[in-house]
Every structure is written in structure tokens, then in C-alpha cells.
Coordinates of C-alpha atoms in Angstrom, one line a residue:
M1 CA 15.6 -21.8 33.2
D2 CA 12.5 -22.9 31.3
E3 CA 11.9 -21.2 27.9
I4 CA 9.1 -18.6 28.1
D5 CA 6.0 -19.3 26.0
Y6 CA 5.5 -15.9 24.5
T7 CA 2.3 -17.0 22.7
A8 CA 0.8 -17.8 26.1
V9 CA 2.0 -14.4 27.4
W10 CA 0.5 -12.6 24.4
N11 CA -2.8 -14.4 24.9
E12 CA -2.9 -13.2 28.6
M13 CA -2.1 -9.7 27.4
C14 CA -5.1 -9.9 25.0
F15 CA -7.3 -11.1 27.9
H16 CA -6.4 -8.2 30.1
V17 CA -6.8 -5.6 27.3
K18 CA -10.2 -6.9 26.4
K19 CA -11.2 -7.1 30.1
N20 CA -10.2 -3.5 30.7
H21 CA -11.6 -2.1 27.4
D22 CA -13.8 0.6 29.0
V23 CA -12.0 1.3 32.2
S24 CA -10.7 4.8 33.2
E25 CA -7.3 5.9 31.8
A26 CA -5.8 5.6 35.3
N27 CA -6.9 2.0 35.6
F28 CA -5.8 1.2 32.1
Q29 CA -2.4 2.6 33.1
K30 CA -2.2 0.2 36.0
T31 CA -3.2 -2.7 33.6
V32 CA -0.4 -1.9 31.1
E33 CA 2.2 -1.6 33.9
H34 CA 1.1 -5.1 35.0
L35 CA 1.4 -6.3 31.4
F36 CA 5.0 -5.1 31.2
G37 CA 5.5 -7.1 34.4
L38 CA 4.4 -10.2 32.5
I39 CA 7.3 -9.8 30.1
G40 CA 9.8 -9.4 32.9
W41 CA 10.1 -5.7 33.6
S42 CA 9.8 -4.8 37.3
Q43 CA 8.2 -1.7 38.7
Y44 CA 9.7 -2.5 42.1
K45 CA 13.2 -2.4 40.5
G46 CA 12.6 0.9 38.8
E47 CA 12.3 -0.7 35.3
V48 CA 8.6 0.2 34.7
V49 CA 8.4 3.9 35.5
P50 CA 5.0 5.7 35.4
K51 CA 4.9 9.4 34.7
N52 CA 8.7 9.8 34.6
A53 CA 9.4 13.6 34.5
L54 CA 11.3 14.9 31.5
P55 CA 12.5 18.5 31.7
V56 CA 11.5 20.8 28.8
G57 CA 13.3 24.1 29.0
S58 CA 14.3 25.5 32.3
S59 CA 11.0 25.5 34.1
S60 CA 8.7 22.8 33.0
N61 CA 8.4 19.0 32.6
V62 CA 6.4 16.5 30.5
F63 CA 5.4 13.1 31.7
P64 CA 5.4 10.0 29.4
D65 CA 2.8 7.5 30.6
I66 CA 5.4 4.7 31.0
T67 CA 9.1 4.6 30.6
I68 CA 10.9 1.3 30.4
K69 CA 14.4 1.4 31.9
D70 CA 17.3 -1.1 31.7
N71 CA 20.0 -0.6 34.3
G72 CA 18.7 2.9 34.9
R73 CA 18.8 3.9 31.2
A74 CA 15.6 4.6 29.3
I75 CA 15.1 2.2 26.4
L76 CA 11.5 2.6 25.5
V77 CA 8.6 5.1 26.1
V78 CA 5.0 4.1 26.0
E79 CA 2.0 6.3 25.2
L80 CA -1.4 4.9 26.4
K81 CA -4.8 5.2 24.9
K82 CA -7.5 3.1 26.4
P83 CA -8.9 0.6 23.9
S84 CA -12.3 2.1 23.6
I85 CA -10.8 5.3 22.2
E86 CA -9.2 5.5 18.8
V87 CA -5.5 6.5 18.5
T88 CA -5.1 9.9 16.9
R89 CA -2.2 11.7 15.1
Q90 CA -1.8 13.8 18.3
N91 CA -0.9 10.6 20.2
V92 CA 1.8 9.8 17.7
T93 CA 3.1 13.4 17.9
Q94 CA 3.2 13.2 21.7
L95 CA 5.1 9.9 21.5
K96 CA 7.6 11.4 19.1
S97 CA 8.3 14.3 21.5
Y98 CA 9.0 11.9 24.3
M99 CA 11.2 9.7 22.2
R100 CA 13.3 12.6 21.0
L101 CA 13.6 14.1 24.5
E102 CA 14.9 10.8 25.7
K103 CA 16.9 10.3 22.4
L104 CA 15.3 6.9 21.9
D105 CA 14.9 4.9 18.7
F106 CA 11.8 3.0 19.8
G107 CA 8.4 3.9 21.2
V108 CA 5.1 2.1 21.7
L109 CA 1.5 3.2 21.5
F110 CA -0.6 0.9 23.6
G111 CA -4.4 0.9 23.1
E112 CA -6.8 -1.1 20.9
S113 CA -3.6 -2.5 19.3
L114 CA 0.1 -2.7 20.0
Q115 CA 1.9 -0.2 17.8
L116 CA 5.7 0.0 17.5
Y117 CA 7.3 3.2 16.2
Y118 CA 10.8 3.6 15.0
D119 CA 12.7 6.9 14.7
S120 CA 15.0 6.3 11.7
E121 CA 16.0 9.9 11.5
E122 CA 15.3 9.8 7.8
G123 CA 12.5 12.3 8.1
D124 CA 10.7 14.4 10.7
E125 CA 8.0 11.8 11.3
L126 CA 8.2 8.5 13.2
T127 CA 7.7 5.3 11.2
K128 CA 5.0 2.9 12.3
V129 CA 6.6 -0.5 12.1
S130 CA 3.9 -2.8 13.5
D131 CA 0.2 -2.4 14.4
I132 CA -0.9 -5.6 15.9
P133 CA -4.5 -6.1 17.2
F134 CA -5.0 -7.9 20.5
V135 CA -6.2 -11.1 19.0
N136 CA -5.2 -14.5 20.5
D137 CA -2.5 -16.7 19.0
L138 CA -1.0 -14.1 16.7
D139 CA 2.6 -15.0 15.9
E140 CA 3.4 -11.3 15.2
G141 CA 2.2 -10.4 18.7
A142 CA 4.3 -13.1 20.4
E143 CA 7.4 -12.1 18.3
L144 CA 7.1 -8.4 19.2
I145 CA 6.6 -8.9 22.9
K146 CA 9.6 -11.2 23.0
L147 CA 11.7 -8.5 21.5
L148 CA 10.3 -6.0 24.0
S149 CA 10.7 -8.4 27.0
K150 CA 13.4 -8.2 29.7
N151 CA 14.9 -11.4 28.6
G152 CA 14.6 -10.8 24.9
Y153 CA 15.5 -7.1 24.6
I154 CA 18.6 -6.4 22.5
F155 CA 18.8 -3.1 20.8
E156 CA 20.3 -4.5 17.6
D157 CA 17.7 -7.2 17.4
L158 CA 14.8 -4.8 17.7
Q159 CA 16.4 -2.5 15.2
K160 CA 16.9 -5.4 12.8
Y161 CA 13.2 -6.3 13.3
C162 CA 12.2 -2.8 12.3
I163 CA 14.4 -2.6 9.3
N164 CA 13.3 -6.0 8.0
I165 CA 9.6 -5.1 8.3
L166 CA 10.1 -1.7 6.6
T167 CA 12.1 -3.3 3.8
A168 CA 9.4 -5.9 3.3
A169 CA 6.8 -3.1 3.2
K170 CA 8.8 -1.2 0.5
N171 CA 9.2 -4.4 -1.5
F172 CA 5.5 -5.1 -1.2
K173 CA 4.7 -1.6 -2.5
K174 CA 7.0 -2.0 -5.4
A175 CA 5.6 -5.4 -6.2
Q176 CA 2.1 -3.9 -6.3
E177 CA 3.2 -1.1 -8.6
Y178 CA 4.9 -3.6 -11.0
L179 CA 1.9 -5.9 -10.9
E180 CA -0.4 -3.0 -11.8
L181 CA 2.0 -2.1 -14.6
L182 CA 2.1 -5.6 -15.9
C183 CA -1.7 -5.9 -15.9
S184 CA -2.2 -2.6 -17.7
E185 CA -2.2 -1.9 -21.5
E186 CA 1.4 -0.8 -21.1
G187 CA 2.2 -4.2 -19.5
S188 CA 0.6 -6.0 -22.3
Q189 CA 2.8 -4.1 -24.7
I190 CA 5.8 -5.1 -22.6
V191 CA 4.9 -8.7 -23.0
R192 CA 4.2 -8.2 -26.7
D193 CA 7.7 -6.7 -27.1
I194 CA 9.3 -9.6 -25.3
L195 CA 7.3 -12.1 -27.3
E196 CA 8.3 -10.4 -30.5
E197 CA 12.0 -10.5 -29.5
K198 CA 11.6 -14.2 -28.6
L199 CA 9.9 -15.0 -31.9
S200 CA 12.7 -13.3 -33.9
S201 CA 15.0 -16.2 -32.9
I202 CA 12.4 -18.8 -34.0
F203 CA 10.6 -17.5 -37.1
P204 CA 11.7 -15.4 -40.1
K205 CA 11.5 -11.7 -39.3
E206 CA 9.2 -11.0 -42.4
I207 CA 6.3 -13.0 -40.8
I208 CA 6.7 -12.0 -37.2
S209 CA 4.6 -8.9 -37.6
Q210 CA 1.9 -11.0 -39.1
I211 CA 1.9 -13.3 -36.1
I212 CA 2.0 -10.5 -33.6
D213 CA -0.9 -8.6 -35.2
V214 CA -3.3 -11.5 -34.8
V215 CA -2.3 -12.5 -31.3
R216 CA -4.3 -11.0 -28.4
I217 CA -2.1 -10.5 -25.4
S218 CA -3.4 -9.6 -21.9
V219 CA -2.1 -10.0 -18.4
S220 CA -4.3 -10.5 -15.4
K221 CA -3.9 -11.3 -11.7
K222 CA -4.6 -14.7 -10.3
E223 CA -4.9 -13.2 -6.9
D224 CA -3.8 -10.1 -4.9
I225 CA -0.4 -10.0 -3.3
S226 CA -0.5 -10.6 0.5
T227 CA 1.2 -8.2 2.8
P228 CA 4.1 -10.3 4.4
S229 CA 3.7 -9.0 7.9
Q230 CA -0.1 -9.4 7.8
S231 CA -0.5 -12.8 6.3
S232 CA -1.1 -14.7 9.5
I233 CA -3.3 -11.9 11.0
S234 CA -5.5 -12.0 7.9
S235 CA -6.2 -15.7 8.5
R236 CA -7.5 -15.1 12.1
I237 CA -9.4 -11.8 12.0
D238 CA -12.2 -10.3 9.9
S239 CA -10.7 -9.2 6.6
N240 CA -13.7 -7.4 5.1
K241 CA -12.2 -4.0 5.7
R242 CA -8.9 -5.0 4.0
L243 CA -10.7 -6.6 1.1
S244 CA -12.9 -3.5 0.7
E245 CA -9.8 -1.3 0.6
L246 CA -8.3 -3.5 -2.1
A247 CA -11.5 -3.3 -4.1
D248 CA -11.5 0.5 -3.8
N249 CA -8.0 0.6 -5.5
Q250 CA -8.7 -2.1 -8.1
K251 CA -8.5 -1.2 -11.8
L252 CA -11.0 -2.3 -14.4
D253 CA -9.8 -4.5 -17.2
K254 CA -11.0 -4.1 -20.8
P255 CA -13.8 -6.6 -20.7
E256 CA -15.2 -5.0 -17.6
A257 CA -14.9 -1.6 -19.2
I258 CA -16.8 -2.7 -22.3
K259 CA -19.5 -4.3 -20.1
L260 CA -19.8 -1.0 -18.2
C261 CA -20.4 0.8 -21.5
T262 CA -23.0 -1.7 -22.5
D263 CA -24.8 -1.3 -19.2
N264 CA -24.9 2.4 -19.9
G265 CA -26.4 1.9 -23.4
I266 CA -23.2 2.2 -25.4
N267 CA -22.3 -0.8 -27.5
I268 CA -18.6 -1.1 -28.1
L269 CA -17.0 -3.3 -30.7
N270 CA -14.1 -5.0 -28.9
K271 CA -12.0 -5.4 -32.0
K272 CA -12.3 -1.7 -32.9
S273 CA -11.5 -0.3 -29.5
T274 CA -8.5 0.8 -27.4
F275 CA -8.5 0.5 -23.6
A276 CA -6.0 2.3 -21.3
S277 CA -5.9 2.6 -17.5
L278 CA -4.4 5.6 -15.7
N279 CA -0.6 4.8 -15.4
S280 CA 1.0 4.1 -12.1
N281 CA 2.7 7.5 -12.3
G282 CA -0.8 9.0 -12.2
K283 CA -0.1 11.4 -15.1
T284 CA -1.1 9.8 -18.4
Y285 CA -3.0 7.1 -20.1
W286 CA -0.7 5.1 -22.3
A287 CA -1.6 2.8 -25.2
N288 CA -0.2 1.3 -28.4
P289 CA -3.2 0.6 -30.7
N290 CA -3.0 -0.9 -34.2
K291 CA -3.0 1.8 -37.0
N292 CA -5.8 -0.1 -38.8
L293 CA -8.2 1.4 -36.2
L294 CA -7.8 4.8 -37.8
N295 CA -9.8 3.4 -40.8
D296 CA -12.8 2.4 -38.7
D297 CA -15.0 4.0 -36.1
W298 CA -12.5 3.9 -33.3
W299 CA -13.7 3.6 -29.7
I300 CA -11.2 4.7 -27.0
L301 CA -11.9 3.9 -23.3
L302 CA -9.8 5.7 -20.6
S303 CA -10.2 4.2 -17.1
D304 CA -9.6 6.6 -14.2
H305 CA -9.3 4.3 -11.2
K306 CA -8.7 7.3 -8.9
R307 CA -12.1 8.9 -9.6
K308 CA -13.8 5.7 -10.6
N309 CA -14.7 7.0 -14.1
I310 CA -14.4 5.8 -17.6
H311 CA -14.1 8.3 -20.4
I312 CA -15.6 7.0 -23.6
F313 CA -14.5 8.4 -27.0
M314 CA -15.7 7.5 -30.5
V315 CA -13.4 8.7 -33.3
P316 CA -15.2 8.4 -36.6
A317 CA -13.4 6.5 -39.4
S318 CA -10.6 8.5 -41.1
S319 CA -10.9 11.4 -38.7
I320 CA -7.2 11.0 -38.0
S321 CA -4.6 10.3 -40.6
E322 CA -1.6 8.1 -40.1
S323 CA 0.6 11.2 -40.7
Q324 CA -0.8 12.8 -37.6
M325 CA 0.2 10.0 -35.3
K326 CA 3.5 8.9 -33.9
F327 CA 4.6 5.2 -34.3
R328 CA 6.8 2.8 -32.5
N329 CA 9.5 0.8 -34.3
N330 CA 7.1 -2.2 -34.4
G331 CA 4.5 -0.1 -36.4
L332 CA 2.0 0.4 -33.5
I333 CA 0.7 3.8 -32.7
E334 CA 2.3 5.5 -29.7
M335 CA -0.2 7.4 -27.5
D336 CA 0.3 9.1 -24.2
I337 CA -2.9 11.0 -23.2
M338 CA -2.6 13.5 -20.4
Y339 CA -4.5 13.0 -17.2
D340 CA -6.5 15.9 -15.6
D341 CA -6.5 17.7 -18.9
K342 CA -9.9 18.7 -20.2
S343 CA -8.6 18.5 -23.8
F344 CA -7.3 15.0 -23.4
E345 CA -4.2 15.9 -25.4
D346 CA -2.0 13.1 -26.7
L347 CA 1.6 14.2 -25.8
K348 CA 2.9 12.3 -28.8
S349 CA 0.8 13.6 -31.6
K350 CA -0.6 16.7 -29.9
I351 CA -4.1 15.7 -30.9
K352 CA -6.8 16.8 -28.5
F353 CA -9.2 13.8 -28.1
S354 CA -11.9 15.9 -26.3
T355 CA -13.4 16.5 -29.7
W356 CA -14.6 12.9 -29.7
L357 CA -15.5 12.5 -26.0
L358 CA -18.9 10.8 -26.0
K359 CA -19.6 10.3 -22.4
T360 CA -18.0 9.8 -18.9
V361 CA -19.6 7.1 -16.7
S362 CA -18.8 6.2 -13.1
Y363 CA -18.3 2.7 -11.6

């Protein structure tokens, strides 16, 4: 038997979906039944079953749009939404009810994209594993329809596919969190601590602090992390929406914050300022400034990337004494300013920085 070219099959599916973009729901149902025939499932043999009755209680039934059966046993339910209409939460809820009535792990939402859902039983909601647009030559599309095909369907393989994608998504989220941490003021301090530890094995301890105090350390991204499952899709379809979403969540760095202040008529001296972004935990602004700043007019910039604001403080020289502050072992000030607190209280020193709030600007 010749090996099936699933990329070609996927492309034909894309053709039929686009061709039937604005047809009636009844006609779209017939189209999708035909598409499952393309991947080997036969309506004649009772494998593609439209409107299969599922009993609910003792006197009523519900009817999934399509049920795929293998040797008389349901293995997949399909909820349809014609491509011209956006899929809603109600469609997912409907699919979940069908899957659980049939006690199935997998379900498909078929509309403007091909969405695979997995019922992992870890929570009340289904988990969306894949959301693949009907665009020609997508490897993700060819891979998924192979797993859903008559010749390719093996429960364990489809389950492994789901678990691998969900694991990759979790790792991607963690990588984003760690990247944000590393590129924050807190991350710069982590690098500083590592450098200090490394230097202790090279230089005399009595001069390490002198070296550290005059070294400027910052960490920035070369590029954003690509979502593993979307990498090839992004190379074929318009990515403006995805890039816009990334920009919406992007944090400002210190030079950008200082420029924003300058644009709003506030001149910040970079060497006499402390910058902190809202931490990844979303609860505090964390910073480790040098104690020498207490002796000068001290600018503090707190960047709230959630609300797209920068809070600008100017603490006049000697307004705060060293005895009021808490210090790390390396001699740097330890600050942890509360988020969503009008007083901007530092959890370490209990000082309320709202006294010196000069202005809040948006970006």
C-alpha cells in the first residue's frame, strides 16, 4: 500500500473549508463528513455518524454533529461551527458534554480552524491542545489529521501527542517567566550575586566589593521565545496579531523608562536612580540599590506593565537614613515595595514612598 501524503490531504481539506466558508450549517456538515472520508473514515460503514443520539436522563437525547466510530465504538466527537462564525465558549461546553456522555478523551471543534481538545480529568474544563488554521502546507495540520485518520489512529499515540504539546506549553510558560525574571532588576541582582561569587575565587575578597560597585550589570533579550508548536505556523501566516500581543505584555527597561520621563518633562539622572519592574508574582516591585543613593536626590521608577504606567518618585537627599533601611549581606539596600498599595510601602523598611511620589505617566 502506498504511503498517504497527509500534507496533500491537509491541503485538500483547506480547499474545501475555504470553498464552503459561508455555506449553511447543514451544507458545512456534509462538507466535514466528506473531509473525514478523505482520512479514511467511511459513512457507509457506520464510522462517520451524523447526529448520533445520546440519551440524557430517561426521556431525552442530545445529538453531536458527528461521531467517529471504530469497530462500532465511539472514539471521537466533533462539534461544527461554520468558518464564517467564530467559535464560542458555549461550543466548547457543548463538546465537553458530548465527550463526557460518551466517556471520551478526545474531541474536535471544526470551523475556521481545527481545534483538538483533551479531557485529562485534572479539572472541570477541557484542555485545548491544538488550534490549527486551515492554511496550506502546515506540518501541524498534516501531523494531526494523520493521528485522527483511520490508518493512523492509535489511542496511545494521540494521547502522547496531547501530553507532549501540553508539556511543551508549560515549559514555554516557565521559560517566559524565567526570562522576565532574568531581564528584571531582580535578575540583574542574581547575575551580580553570581559574578560576586565567581570573583571571590579570582580576586582578594577585600577588593571584590570595589569592583562590583563600579560594574553596571543588566540583562536584556536578544529576541522573544518562539512557541514550539507555533513556530512553523508563524512562518506562513500573518503574525501581526501575535506580535501585537507580545508587545502588549512587554516590560520597559530602565533606559526606556528614563526616556519616557524625559518625554514628559522630567529629567532623570541615570546614576542617581533606581528602576524596578513589577515582579512576575504580580505583588511587589523588588530592587537592590546602592546605599550611596540616600545621600543624593534619589529618583525611583516603578514600572507597572499590567496597567502600562510608570510611578516616578524623587526622594530628596538625606530624607532617609541608613538606619531606616534593610541591607543584604553584600551591603546593598533590600527593597520590596507593595503593588496596588496607595502608600507604596516597602515591606522591608516599612517606609511609605507615596510621600515622594512626583508623577505617574502612562506608556
